[in-house]
Amino acid sequence: ARIMFELAGDRLALARVEANEGMLDAALDRYASAAPTLDRAAQSFERFDTLNELAVTTSAEVTAQLALLDPAAALLASDRAWQVRNRLMNAGIRHALTINRALALDANGRRRDAEELLSAVIAEADPVRERNVLAAGRGALARLRVLSGRFHEAIDPALAAVPVLAEGEDVRDRLAASLTAIRALRADGRGKEAADQVDALERWAASIPDSAATLYAHLARAEQLKAENNAAAAHAEYDRALDRAARGGVPVDIAEVVISYGNVLIAEGNLEQASAVIGRATRWAERDFGCALARARLYAALGQAEAWTTALATVRGLAGDRNIPEVVTVLAGSAPAAAQ
């Protein structure tokens, strides 16, 4: 098709081919290949003023850039279509674009703005025609609430999102909502319900041929075992999750496992292993807030004052309106540093 359209000089058709190639790469977790392909297609759609295709392609590019832990690139991609959002007649496409815009904003330290956009989507989306979009918005909002420590507020939207997203094609949205619900329930003191959700996630992951589903099922089980004080079994599950993440090579997956496992190891005082685990994500610590937090917490626990001071400065530079946990601001053997 590409050759035919090139010979015919049909630039718009070529853009559609590229967009489909990029989306296929993204569906196969090849985000490093997907992102530049989607970006080229989006630029073409912008020139041709084909708004729906621009919005859909931009949403896919934002997802790819966030998977690559490149918040600045994600927001830059979002800007292109965001300028024409009010001209989009299809509410589902407009709301999906808004959800991805919110995720890009949060990744760049604008959590309040992100929550406002997600709340607007949830209020506006048609519960019948936009069922999946509404569920994605609820899952995204719940995740931001968990990251902000507002666990009780996250439970209902996360649990509402899970069964709907399980019916759709986006496995990762369902996985994120499940992990969010599990973490929120456990933090809210509802351990039995959290354990039930872990069981459900494992059954669902086993029913589909998707490596990310298996990875996050291992991660969810590892966190549950840790909460049940079964450290040895938890470590084994963490190692399985980390191995799958490393083989998959998707930065967001590696970071998700590394941050969870690394925090457990630091809390246990196993700083040598924590250094090895967290070291897998430090390549993204200059641009990703979660990786930056993990690195600063490790240096704090190690009592490495100079490295910690530099790492903490990076955390503060990335934070925006996101909270910095006190544990990151405390160097081993000293008083807490000022939050700002």
mmCIF file of C-alpha atoms in Angstrom, residues 2 17 36 50 85-86 149 169 197 205 226 238 247 253 293 314:
data_model
loop_
_atom_site.group_PDB
_atom_site.id
_atom_site.type_symbol
_atom_site.label_atom_id
_atom_site.label_comp_id
_atom_site.label_asym_id
_atom_site.label_seq_id
_atom_site.Cartn_x
_atom_site.Cartn_y
_atom_site.Cartn_z
ATOM 1 C CA ARG A 2 2.832 2.377 0.835
ATOM 2 C CA VAL A 17 -0.660 3.900 6.311
ATOM 3 C CA PRO A 36 8.183 8.583 15.543
ATOM 4 C CA THR A 50 -8.202 15.843 9.027
ATOM 5 C CA ARG A 85 -10.319 19.840 20.233
ATOM 6 C CA ASN A 86 -13.349 22.136 20.082
ATOM 7 C CA GLY A 149 -2.465 9.072 48.682
ATOM 8 C CA GLU A 169 -9.161 -4.345 23.496
ATOM 9 C CA GLN A 197 -9.060 -8.648 43.155
ATOM 10 C CA ALA A 205 -4.326 -12.672 32.806
ATOM 11 C CA LYS A 226 4.367 -8.666 50.908
ATOM 12 C CA TYR A 238 8.884 -9.669 42.161
ATOM 13 C CA ARG A 247 12.625 -9.052 28.526
ATOM 14 C CA ASP A 253 6.778 -1.641 32.844
ATOM 15 C CA LEU A 293 11.788 9.463 43.659
ATOM 16 C CA THR A 314 15.890 16.590 40.410
#
